[in-house]
Coordinates of C-alpha atoms in Angstrom, one line a residue:
X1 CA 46.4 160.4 92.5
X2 CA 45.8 160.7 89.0
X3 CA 43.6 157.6 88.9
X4 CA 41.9 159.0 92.1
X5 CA 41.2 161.9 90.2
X6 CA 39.8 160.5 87.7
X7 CA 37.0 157.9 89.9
X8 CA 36.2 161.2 91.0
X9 CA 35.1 163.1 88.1
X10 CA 33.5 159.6 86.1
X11 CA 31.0 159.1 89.4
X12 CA 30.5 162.6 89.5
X13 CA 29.6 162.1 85.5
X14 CA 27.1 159.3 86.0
X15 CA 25.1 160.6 89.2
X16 CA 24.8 164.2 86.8
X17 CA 23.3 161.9 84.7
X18 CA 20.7 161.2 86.6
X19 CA 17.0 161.1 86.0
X20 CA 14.3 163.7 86.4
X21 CA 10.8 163.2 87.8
X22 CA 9.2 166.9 86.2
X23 CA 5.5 166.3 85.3
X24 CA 4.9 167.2 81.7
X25 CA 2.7 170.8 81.6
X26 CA -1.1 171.3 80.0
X27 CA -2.2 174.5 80.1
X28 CA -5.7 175.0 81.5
X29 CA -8.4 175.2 78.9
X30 CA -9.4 179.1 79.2
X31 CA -13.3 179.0 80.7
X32 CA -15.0 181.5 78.6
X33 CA -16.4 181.3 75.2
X34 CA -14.2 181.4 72.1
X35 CA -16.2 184.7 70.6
X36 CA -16.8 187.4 71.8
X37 CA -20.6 188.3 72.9
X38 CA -22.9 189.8 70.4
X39 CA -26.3 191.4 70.4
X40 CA -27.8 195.0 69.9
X41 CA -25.2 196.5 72.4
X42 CA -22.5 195.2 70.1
X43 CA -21.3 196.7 66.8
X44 CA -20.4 193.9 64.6
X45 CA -19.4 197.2 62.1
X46 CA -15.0 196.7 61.7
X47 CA -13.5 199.9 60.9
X48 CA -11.0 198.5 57.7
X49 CA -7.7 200.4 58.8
X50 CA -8.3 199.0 62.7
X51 CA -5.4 197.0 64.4
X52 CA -6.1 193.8 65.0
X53 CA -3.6 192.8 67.8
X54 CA -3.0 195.6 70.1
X55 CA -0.6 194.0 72.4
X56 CA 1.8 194.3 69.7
X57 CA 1.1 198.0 69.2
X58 CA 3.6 200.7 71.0
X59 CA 1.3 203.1 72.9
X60 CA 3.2 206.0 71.0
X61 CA 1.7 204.2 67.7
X62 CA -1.3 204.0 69.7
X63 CA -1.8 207.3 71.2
X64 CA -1.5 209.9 67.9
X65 CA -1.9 213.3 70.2
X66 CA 2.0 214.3 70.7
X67 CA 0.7 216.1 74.1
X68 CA -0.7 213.2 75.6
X69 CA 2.4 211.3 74.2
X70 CA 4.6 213.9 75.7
X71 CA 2.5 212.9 79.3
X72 CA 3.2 209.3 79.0
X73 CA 6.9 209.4 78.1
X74 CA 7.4 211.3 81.5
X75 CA 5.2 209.1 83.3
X76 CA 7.3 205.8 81.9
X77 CA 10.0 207.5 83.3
X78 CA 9.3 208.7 86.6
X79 CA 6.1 206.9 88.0
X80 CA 7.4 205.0 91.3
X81 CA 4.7 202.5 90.6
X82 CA 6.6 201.4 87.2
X83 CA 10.0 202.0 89.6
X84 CA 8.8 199.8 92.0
X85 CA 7.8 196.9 89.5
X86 CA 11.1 197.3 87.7
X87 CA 13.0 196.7 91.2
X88 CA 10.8 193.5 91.7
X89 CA 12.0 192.3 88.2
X90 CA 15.6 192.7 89.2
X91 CA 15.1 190.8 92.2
X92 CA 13.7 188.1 91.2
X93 CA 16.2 187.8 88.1
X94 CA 19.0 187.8 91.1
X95 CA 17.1 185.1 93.0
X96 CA 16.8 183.1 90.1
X97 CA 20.4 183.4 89.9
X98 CA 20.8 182.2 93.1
X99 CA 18.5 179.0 92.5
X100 CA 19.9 178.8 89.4
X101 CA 23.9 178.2 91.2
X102 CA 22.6 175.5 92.8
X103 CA 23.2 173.0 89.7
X104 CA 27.0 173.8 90.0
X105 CA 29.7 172.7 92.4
X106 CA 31.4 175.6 94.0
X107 CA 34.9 175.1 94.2
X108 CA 37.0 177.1 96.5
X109 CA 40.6 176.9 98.1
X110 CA 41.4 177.1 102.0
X111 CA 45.1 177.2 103.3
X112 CA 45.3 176.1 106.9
X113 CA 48.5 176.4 109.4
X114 CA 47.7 174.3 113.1
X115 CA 50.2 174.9 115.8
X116 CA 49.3 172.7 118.9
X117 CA 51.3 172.1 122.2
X118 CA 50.4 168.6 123.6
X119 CA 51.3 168.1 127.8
X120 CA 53.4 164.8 128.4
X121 CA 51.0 163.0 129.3
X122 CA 49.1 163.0 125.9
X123 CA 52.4 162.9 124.0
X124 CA 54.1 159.7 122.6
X125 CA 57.3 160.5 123.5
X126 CA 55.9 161.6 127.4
X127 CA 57.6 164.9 127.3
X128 CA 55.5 168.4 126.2
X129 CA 55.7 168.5 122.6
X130 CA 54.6 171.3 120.2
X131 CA 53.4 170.3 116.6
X132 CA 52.7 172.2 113.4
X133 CA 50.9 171.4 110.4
X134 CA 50.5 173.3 107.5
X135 CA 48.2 172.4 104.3
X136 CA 46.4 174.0 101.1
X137 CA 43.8 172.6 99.7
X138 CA 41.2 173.0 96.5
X139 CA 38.1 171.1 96.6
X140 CA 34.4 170.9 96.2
X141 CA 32.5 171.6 99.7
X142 CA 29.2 169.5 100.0
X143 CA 27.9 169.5 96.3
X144 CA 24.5 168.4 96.4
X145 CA 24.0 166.2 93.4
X146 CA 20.7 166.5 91.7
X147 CA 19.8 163.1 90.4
X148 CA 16.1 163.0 91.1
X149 CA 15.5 166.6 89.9
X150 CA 14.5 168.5 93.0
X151 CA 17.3 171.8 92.6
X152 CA 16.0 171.9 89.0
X153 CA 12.9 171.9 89.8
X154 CA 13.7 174.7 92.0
X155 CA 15.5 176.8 89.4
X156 CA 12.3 176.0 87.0
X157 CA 10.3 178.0 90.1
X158 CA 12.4 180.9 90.2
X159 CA 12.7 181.4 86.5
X160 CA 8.7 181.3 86.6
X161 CA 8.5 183.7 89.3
X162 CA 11.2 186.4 87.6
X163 CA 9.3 185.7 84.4
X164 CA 5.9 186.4 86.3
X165 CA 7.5 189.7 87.9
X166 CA 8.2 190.6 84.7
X167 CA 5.3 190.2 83.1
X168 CA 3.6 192.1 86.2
X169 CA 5.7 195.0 85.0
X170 CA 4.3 195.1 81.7
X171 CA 1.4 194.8 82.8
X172 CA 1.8 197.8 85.2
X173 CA 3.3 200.2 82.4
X174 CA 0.0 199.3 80.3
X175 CA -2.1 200.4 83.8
X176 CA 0.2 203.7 84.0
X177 CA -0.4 204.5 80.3
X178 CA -4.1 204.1 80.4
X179 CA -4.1 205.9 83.8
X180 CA -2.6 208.7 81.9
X181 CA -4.4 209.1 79.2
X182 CA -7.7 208.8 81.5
X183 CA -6.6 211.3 83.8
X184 CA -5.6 213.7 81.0
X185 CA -9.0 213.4 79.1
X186 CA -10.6 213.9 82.4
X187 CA -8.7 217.2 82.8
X188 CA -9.6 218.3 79.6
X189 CA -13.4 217.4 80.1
X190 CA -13.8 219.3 83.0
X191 CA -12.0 222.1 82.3
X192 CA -14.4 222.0 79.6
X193 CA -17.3 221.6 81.5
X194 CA -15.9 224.7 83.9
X195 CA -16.1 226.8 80.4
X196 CA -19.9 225.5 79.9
X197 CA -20.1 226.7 83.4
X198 CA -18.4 229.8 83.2
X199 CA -20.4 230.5 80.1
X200 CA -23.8 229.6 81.5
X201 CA -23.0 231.9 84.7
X202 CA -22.8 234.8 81.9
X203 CA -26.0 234.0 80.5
X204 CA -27.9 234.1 83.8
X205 CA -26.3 237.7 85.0
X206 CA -27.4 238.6 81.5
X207 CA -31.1 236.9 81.9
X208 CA -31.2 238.3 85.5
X209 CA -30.3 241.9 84.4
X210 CA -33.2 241.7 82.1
X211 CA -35.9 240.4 84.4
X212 CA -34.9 243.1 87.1
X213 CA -35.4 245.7 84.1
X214 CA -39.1 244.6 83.4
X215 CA -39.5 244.2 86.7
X216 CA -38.6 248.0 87.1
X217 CA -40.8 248.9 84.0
X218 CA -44.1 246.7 85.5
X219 CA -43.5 243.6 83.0
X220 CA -42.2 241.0 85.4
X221 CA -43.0 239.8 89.1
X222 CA -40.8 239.4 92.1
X223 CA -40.9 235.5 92.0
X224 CA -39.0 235.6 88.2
X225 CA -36.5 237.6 89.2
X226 CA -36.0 235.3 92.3
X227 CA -36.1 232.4 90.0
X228 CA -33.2 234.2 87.8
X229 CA -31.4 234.4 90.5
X230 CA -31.2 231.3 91.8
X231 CA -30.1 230.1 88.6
X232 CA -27.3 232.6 88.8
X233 CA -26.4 231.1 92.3
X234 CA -26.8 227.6 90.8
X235 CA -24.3 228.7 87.9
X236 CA -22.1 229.9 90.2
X237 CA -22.2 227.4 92.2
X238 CA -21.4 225.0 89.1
X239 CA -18.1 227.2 88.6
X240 CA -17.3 226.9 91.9
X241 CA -16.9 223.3 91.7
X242 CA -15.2 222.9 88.6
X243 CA -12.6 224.9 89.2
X244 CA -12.0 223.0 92.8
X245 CA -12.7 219.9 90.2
X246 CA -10.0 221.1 88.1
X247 CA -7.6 221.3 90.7
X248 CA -8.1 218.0 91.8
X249 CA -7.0 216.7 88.1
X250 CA -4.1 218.5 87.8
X251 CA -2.8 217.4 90.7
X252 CA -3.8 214.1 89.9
X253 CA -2.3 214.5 86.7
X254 CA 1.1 215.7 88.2
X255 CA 1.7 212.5 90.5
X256 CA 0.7 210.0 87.5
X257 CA 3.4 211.8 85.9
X258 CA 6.1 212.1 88.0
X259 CA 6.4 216.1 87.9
X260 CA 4.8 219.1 87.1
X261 CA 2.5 219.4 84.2
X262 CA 2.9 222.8 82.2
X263 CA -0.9 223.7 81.9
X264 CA -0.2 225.2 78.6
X265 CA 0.2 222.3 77.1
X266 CA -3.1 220.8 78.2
X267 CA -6.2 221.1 75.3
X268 CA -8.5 223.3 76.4
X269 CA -11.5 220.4 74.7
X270 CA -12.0 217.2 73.7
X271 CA -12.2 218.1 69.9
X272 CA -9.0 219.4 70.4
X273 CA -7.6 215.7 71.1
X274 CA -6.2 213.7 68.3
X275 CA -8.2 210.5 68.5
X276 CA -5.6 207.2 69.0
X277 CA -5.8 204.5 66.0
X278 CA -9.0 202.3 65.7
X279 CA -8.1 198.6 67.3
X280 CA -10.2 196.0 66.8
X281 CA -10.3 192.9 69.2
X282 CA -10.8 190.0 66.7
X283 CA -13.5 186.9 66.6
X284 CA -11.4 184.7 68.9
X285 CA -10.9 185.7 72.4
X286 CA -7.7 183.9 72.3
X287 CA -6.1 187.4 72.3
X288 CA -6.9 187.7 75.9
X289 CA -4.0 184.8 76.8
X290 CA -1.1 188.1 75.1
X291 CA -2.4 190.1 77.9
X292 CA 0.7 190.5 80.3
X293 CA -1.4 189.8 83.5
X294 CA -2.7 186.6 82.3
X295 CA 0.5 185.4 80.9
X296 CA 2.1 186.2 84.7
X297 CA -0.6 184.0 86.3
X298 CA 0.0 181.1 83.7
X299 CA 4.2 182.0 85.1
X300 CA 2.9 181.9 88.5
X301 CA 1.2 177.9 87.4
X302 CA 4.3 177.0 86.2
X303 CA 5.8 177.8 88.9
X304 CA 3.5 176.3 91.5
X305 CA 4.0 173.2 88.8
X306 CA 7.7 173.2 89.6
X307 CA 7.4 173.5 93.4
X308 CA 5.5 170.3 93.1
X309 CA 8.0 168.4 91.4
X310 CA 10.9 169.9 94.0
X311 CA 8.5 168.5 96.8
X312 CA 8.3 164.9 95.4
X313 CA 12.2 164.8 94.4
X314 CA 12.5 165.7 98.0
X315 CA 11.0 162.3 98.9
X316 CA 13.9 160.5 97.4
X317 CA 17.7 160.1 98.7
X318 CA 19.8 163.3 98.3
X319 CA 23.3 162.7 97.1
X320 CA 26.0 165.3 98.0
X321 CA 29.3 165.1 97.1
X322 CA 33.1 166.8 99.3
X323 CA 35.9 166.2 97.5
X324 CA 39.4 168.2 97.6
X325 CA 43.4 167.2 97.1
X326 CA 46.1 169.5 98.0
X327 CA 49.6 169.5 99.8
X328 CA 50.1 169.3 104.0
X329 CA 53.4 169.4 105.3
X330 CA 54.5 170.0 109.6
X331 CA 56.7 172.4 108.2
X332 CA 56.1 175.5 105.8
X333 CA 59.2 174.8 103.5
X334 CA 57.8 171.2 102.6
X335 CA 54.7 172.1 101.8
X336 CA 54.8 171.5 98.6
X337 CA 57.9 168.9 98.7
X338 CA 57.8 165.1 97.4
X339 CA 55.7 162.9 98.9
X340 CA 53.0 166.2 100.6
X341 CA 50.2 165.8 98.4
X342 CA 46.3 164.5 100.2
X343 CA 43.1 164.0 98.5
X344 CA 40.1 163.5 99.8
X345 CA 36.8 161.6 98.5
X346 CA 33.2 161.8 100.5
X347 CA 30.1 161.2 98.7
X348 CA 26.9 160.8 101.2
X349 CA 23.9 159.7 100.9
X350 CA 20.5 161.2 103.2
X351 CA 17.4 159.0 102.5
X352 CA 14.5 160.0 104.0
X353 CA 13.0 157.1 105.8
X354 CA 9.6 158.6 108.0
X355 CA 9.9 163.0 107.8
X356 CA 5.7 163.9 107.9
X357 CA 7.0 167.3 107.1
X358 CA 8.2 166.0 103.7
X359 CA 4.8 164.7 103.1
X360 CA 3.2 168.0 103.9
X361 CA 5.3 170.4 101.6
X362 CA 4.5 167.6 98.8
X363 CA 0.8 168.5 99.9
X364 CA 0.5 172.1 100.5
X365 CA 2.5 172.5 97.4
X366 CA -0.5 170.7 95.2
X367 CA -2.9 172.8 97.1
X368 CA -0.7 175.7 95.6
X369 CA -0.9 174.6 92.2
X370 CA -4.8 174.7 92.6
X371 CA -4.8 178.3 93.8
X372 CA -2.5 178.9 90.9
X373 CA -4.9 177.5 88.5
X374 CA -8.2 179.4 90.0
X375 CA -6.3 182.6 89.7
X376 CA -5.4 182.0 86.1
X377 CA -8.8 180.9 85.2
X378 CA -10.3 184.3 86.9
X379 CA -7.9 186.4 85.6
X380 CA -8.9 184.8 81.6
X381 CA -12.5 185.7 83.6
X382 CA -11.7 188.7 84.9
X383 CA -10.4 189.8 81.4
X384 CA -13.4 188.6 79.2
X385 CA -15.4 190.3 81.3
X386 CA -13.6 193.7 80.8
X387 CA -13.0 193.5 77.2
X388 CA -16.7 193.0 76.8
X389 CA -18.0 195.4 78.6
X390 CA -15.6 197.6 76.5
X391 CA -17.2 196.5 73.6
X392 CA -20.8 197.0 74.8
X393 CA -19.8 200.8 75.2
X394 CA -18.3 201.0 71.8
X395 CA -21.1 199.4 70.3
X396 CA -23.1 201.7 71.8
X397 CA -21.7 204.9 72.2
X398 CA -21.7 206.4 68.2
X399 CA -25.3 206.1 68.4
X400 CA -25.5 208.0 72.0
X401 CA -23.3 210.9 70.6
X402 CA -25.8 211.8 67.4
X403 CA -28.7 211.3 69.7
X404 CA -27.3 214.0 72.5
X405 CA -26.4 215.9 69.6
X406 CA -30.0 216.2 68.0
X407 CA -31.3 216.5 71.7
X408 CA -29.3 219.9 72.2
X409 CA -30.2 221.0 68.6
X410 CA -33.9 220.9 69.8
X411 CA -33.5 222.3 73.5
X412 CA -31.6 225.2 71.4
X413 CA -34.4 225.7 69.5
X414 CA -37.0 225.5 72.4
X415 CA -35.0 227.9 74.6
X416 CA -34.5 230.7 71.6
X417 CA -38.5 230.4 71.1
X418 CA -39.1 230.3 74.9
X419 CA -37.2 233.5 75.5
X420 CA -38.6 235.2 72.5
X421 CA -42.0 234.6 74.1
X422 CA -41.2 235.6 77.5
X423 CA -40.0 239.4 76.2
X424 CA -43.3 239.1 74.5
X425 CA -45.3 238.5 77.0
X426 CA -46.5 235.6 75.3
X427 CA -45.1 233.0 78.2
X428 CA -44.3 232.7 81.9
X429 CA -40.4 232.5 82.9
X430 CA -40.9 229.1 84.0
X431 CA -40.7 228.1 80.3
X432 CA -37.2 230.0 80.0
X433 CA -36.2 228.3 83.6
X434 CA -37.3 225.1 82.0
X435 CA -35.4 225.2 78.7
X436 CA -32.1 226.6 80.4
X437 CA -32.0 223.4 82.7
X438 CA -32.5 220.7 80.0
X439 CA -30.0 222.9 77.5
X440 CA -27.3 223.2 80.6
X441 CA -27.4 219.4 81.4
X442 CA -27.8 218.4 77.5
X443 CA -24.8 220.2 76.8
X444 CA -23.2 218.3 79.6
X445 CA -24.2 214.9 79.0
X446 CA -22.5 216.0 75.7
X447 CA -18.7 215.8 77.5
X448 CA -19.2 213.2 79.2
X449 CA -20.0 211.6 76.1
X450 CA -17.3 212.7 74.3
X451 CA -15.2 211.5 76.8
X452 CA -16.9 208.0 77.5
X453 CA -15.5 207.7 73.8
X454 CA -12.1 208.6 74.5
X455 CA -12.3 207.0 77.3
X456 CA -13.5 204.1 76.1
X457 CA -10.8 203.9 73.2
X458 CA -8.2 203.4 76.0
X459 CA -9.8 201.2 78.0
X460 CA -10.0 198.6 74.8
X461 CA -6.1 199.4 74.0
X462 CA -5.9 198.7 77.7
X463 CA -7.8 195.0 77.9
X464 CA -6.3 193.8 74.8
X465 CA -2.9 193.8 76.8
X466 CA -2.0 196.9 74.4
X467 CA 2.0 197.4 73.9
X468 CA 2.1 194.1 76.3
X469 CA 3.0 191.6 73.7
X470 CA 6.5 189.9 73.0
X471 CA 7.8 186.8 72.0
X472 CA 7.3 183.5 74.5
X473 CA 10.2 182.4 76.7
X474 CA 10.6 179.2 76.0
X475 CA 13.0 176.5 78.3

């Protein structure tokens, strides 16, 4: 038994020792340029105390405001979206598990008692007869073997597809964070822009009151104070929809979050917003391969790489392996007596001479490493794209701020000299009507510059993979 033992485990050593047939990996060459674009949208100007790699910045070293941090520590731990992704990453770590098993035996033990009555005519000794057998045994049930590759190749998949899944995680927290901190700027710029509107509606009661008065005294006509009041309808309007505007981003706000926001702890404006550290991308655009979504699709090759390899292994002979030894005994008490003990050795062999089916997987699986490489290559696209179009805003929007900035200097000044006309005499109201209108939407193309700035701060934290990065896994 002991030598029977021993053939056992030394063919069991040489078939593990079998060869492998994994294709060796080369990573796609990415398919946009190495530098970034440049041109009069784009700043070359590199603020000295900006981070270079943002994927290794922590969004709470990002993000310096302690309210907005406050707002994305809740939403890391109570968004269902980041939930959801976290329960995809522990499923596929289990089914890689799973795959993962498959390069092991499983050993197990069975204990078996068989009481049979055979009719005289089937017995030896032609009388009835009842016999008993009774037997333990420990063994390996059909061990596939895997000499040419094809369960590891498997494995190699799952891990890829856990690794993917938990890339796609990270790359969902970074989408929650921005989302966030977009939502909450937008909440603060229209509640901002309801104040403008709020404060605008005061004006033109105030205007409105004064036209009626010269009206009354003979210095104004019926059509100004019409005009003045259309702009007060207009104004109120404007607050109208703000507030409903408002509403909208709170409860906006409240669902990125995970719970209700205390609207005390909201700015009331943008300047009141501690700006998040200066980042800035790099020459090379190399930075785009740290970003977590690219570095699931290059998983999500590697994987489609592996399945390949599993298909063509499956074109060769599978080797499985049942072996077991034990005791059996007809009766109970000599079970494990003298002279009781069985073994059992069954290695097969399945060699695929004509499956079509075979050849088809093998097939549809290359097709799937193509798919897998045009995703990766449009998400490296897809991310270029973005991170430039961040760029042309921030090259951009400095300028836009000092030029709104003089613009409402100058409207100031024109509505000041048109009013002090019009109580002279000097000038119509449309001159007033004029100068209000330009002032009003100056001042608001104001905002929504300030927060295309913010905006676009997190946006570029957002493309760079920011808070994304971590070490390769390497196999």
């Amino acid at each position: 038994m002991k030598r029977s033992i021993t053939a056992i485990f030394l063919v069991v050593s040489l078939l593990t020792a079998g060869c492998s047939f994994s294709r060796s990996y080369e990573n796609p060459k990415p398919p946009v340029p190495e530098a970034w674009p440049s041109g009069a949208a784009y700043s070359p100007k590199v603020d000295d105390e900006a981070v270079a790699n943002a994927a290794d910045l922590h969004w709470s070293a990002f993000w310096q405001d302690e309210r907005l941090q406050w707002l994305i520590q809740a939403a890391v731990g109570n968004n269902r979206d980041l939930r959801l992704a976290a329960l995809n990453v522990e499923r596929a770590r289990a089914l890689y598990g799973i795959q993962r098993s498959e390069l092991f035996p499983s050993v197990g033990a069975t204990g078996e008692m068989t009481r049979q009555r055979l009719p005289e005519d089937l017995s030896s000794s032609r009388k009835p007869t009842t016999q008993s057998q009774y037997s333990v045994n420990l063994g390996i049930a059909s061990w596939e073997i895997d000499f040419f590759g094809r369960i590891r190749s498997l494995e190699k998949q799952a891990l890829e597809v856990y690794l993917a899944s938990e890339e796609a995680r990270n790359s969902a927290q970074i989408a929650v964070v921005a989302t966030v901190a977009s939502a909450y700027l937008s909440l603060i710029a229209d509640r901002e822009m309801l104040s403008l509107a709020r404060s605008t509606l005061e004006t033109q009661k105030a205007l409105y009151d004064l036209i009626q008065s010269r009206m009354a005294a003979g210095l104004g006509t019926e059509i100004d104070v019409q005009r003045a009041k259309s702009q007060v309808d207009a104004a109120q309007a404007d607050v109208l929809r703000y507030t409903q505007q408002v509403a909208k981003d709170e409860n906006a706000l409240d669902l990125i979050v995970g719970q209700p926001v205390d609207r005390g702890l909201l700015a009331e404006h943008l300047s009141g917003v501690t700006p998040p550290r200066a980042l800035a991308p790099g020459l090379s655009s190399e930075v785009l391969l740290l970003r977590p979504d690219i570095r699931a699709a290059e998983h999500r090759l590697l994987a489609a790489n592996a399945q390949i390899d599993a298909a063509r292994a499956a074109l060769f002979p599978r080797i499985s392996l049942t072996t077991g030894f034990g005791t059996a005994s007809a009766e109970l008490s000599g079970l494990f007596g003298a002279g009781s003990a069985t073994w059992l050795f069954s290695p097969q062999i399945v060699a695929p001479i004509f499956d079509a089916r075979l050849w088809s997987a093998y097939d549809a699986a290359q097709i799937e490493r193509e798919l897998a490489v045009a995703q990766y290559e449009k998400a490296i696209q897809t991310a270029f794209r973005e991170v430039a179009d961040v760029l042309a805003v921030r090259g951009t929007i400095g300028d836009q701020l000092l030029t709104q900035k003089s613009l409402i200097q100058s409207v100031e000044k024109t509505y000041k000299l048109s009013e002090t006309r019009y109580v002279q005499g000097l000038d119509s109201y449309l001159g007033v009507l004029d100068a209000q209108r330009t002032l009003y939407s100056a001042r608001q193309g104001l905002v929504q510059l300030q927060l295309a700035e913010l905006v676009n701060q997190v946006q570029l934290y957002a493309v760079l993979g920011g808070g994304g990065g971590k070490e390769r896994t390497s196999e």
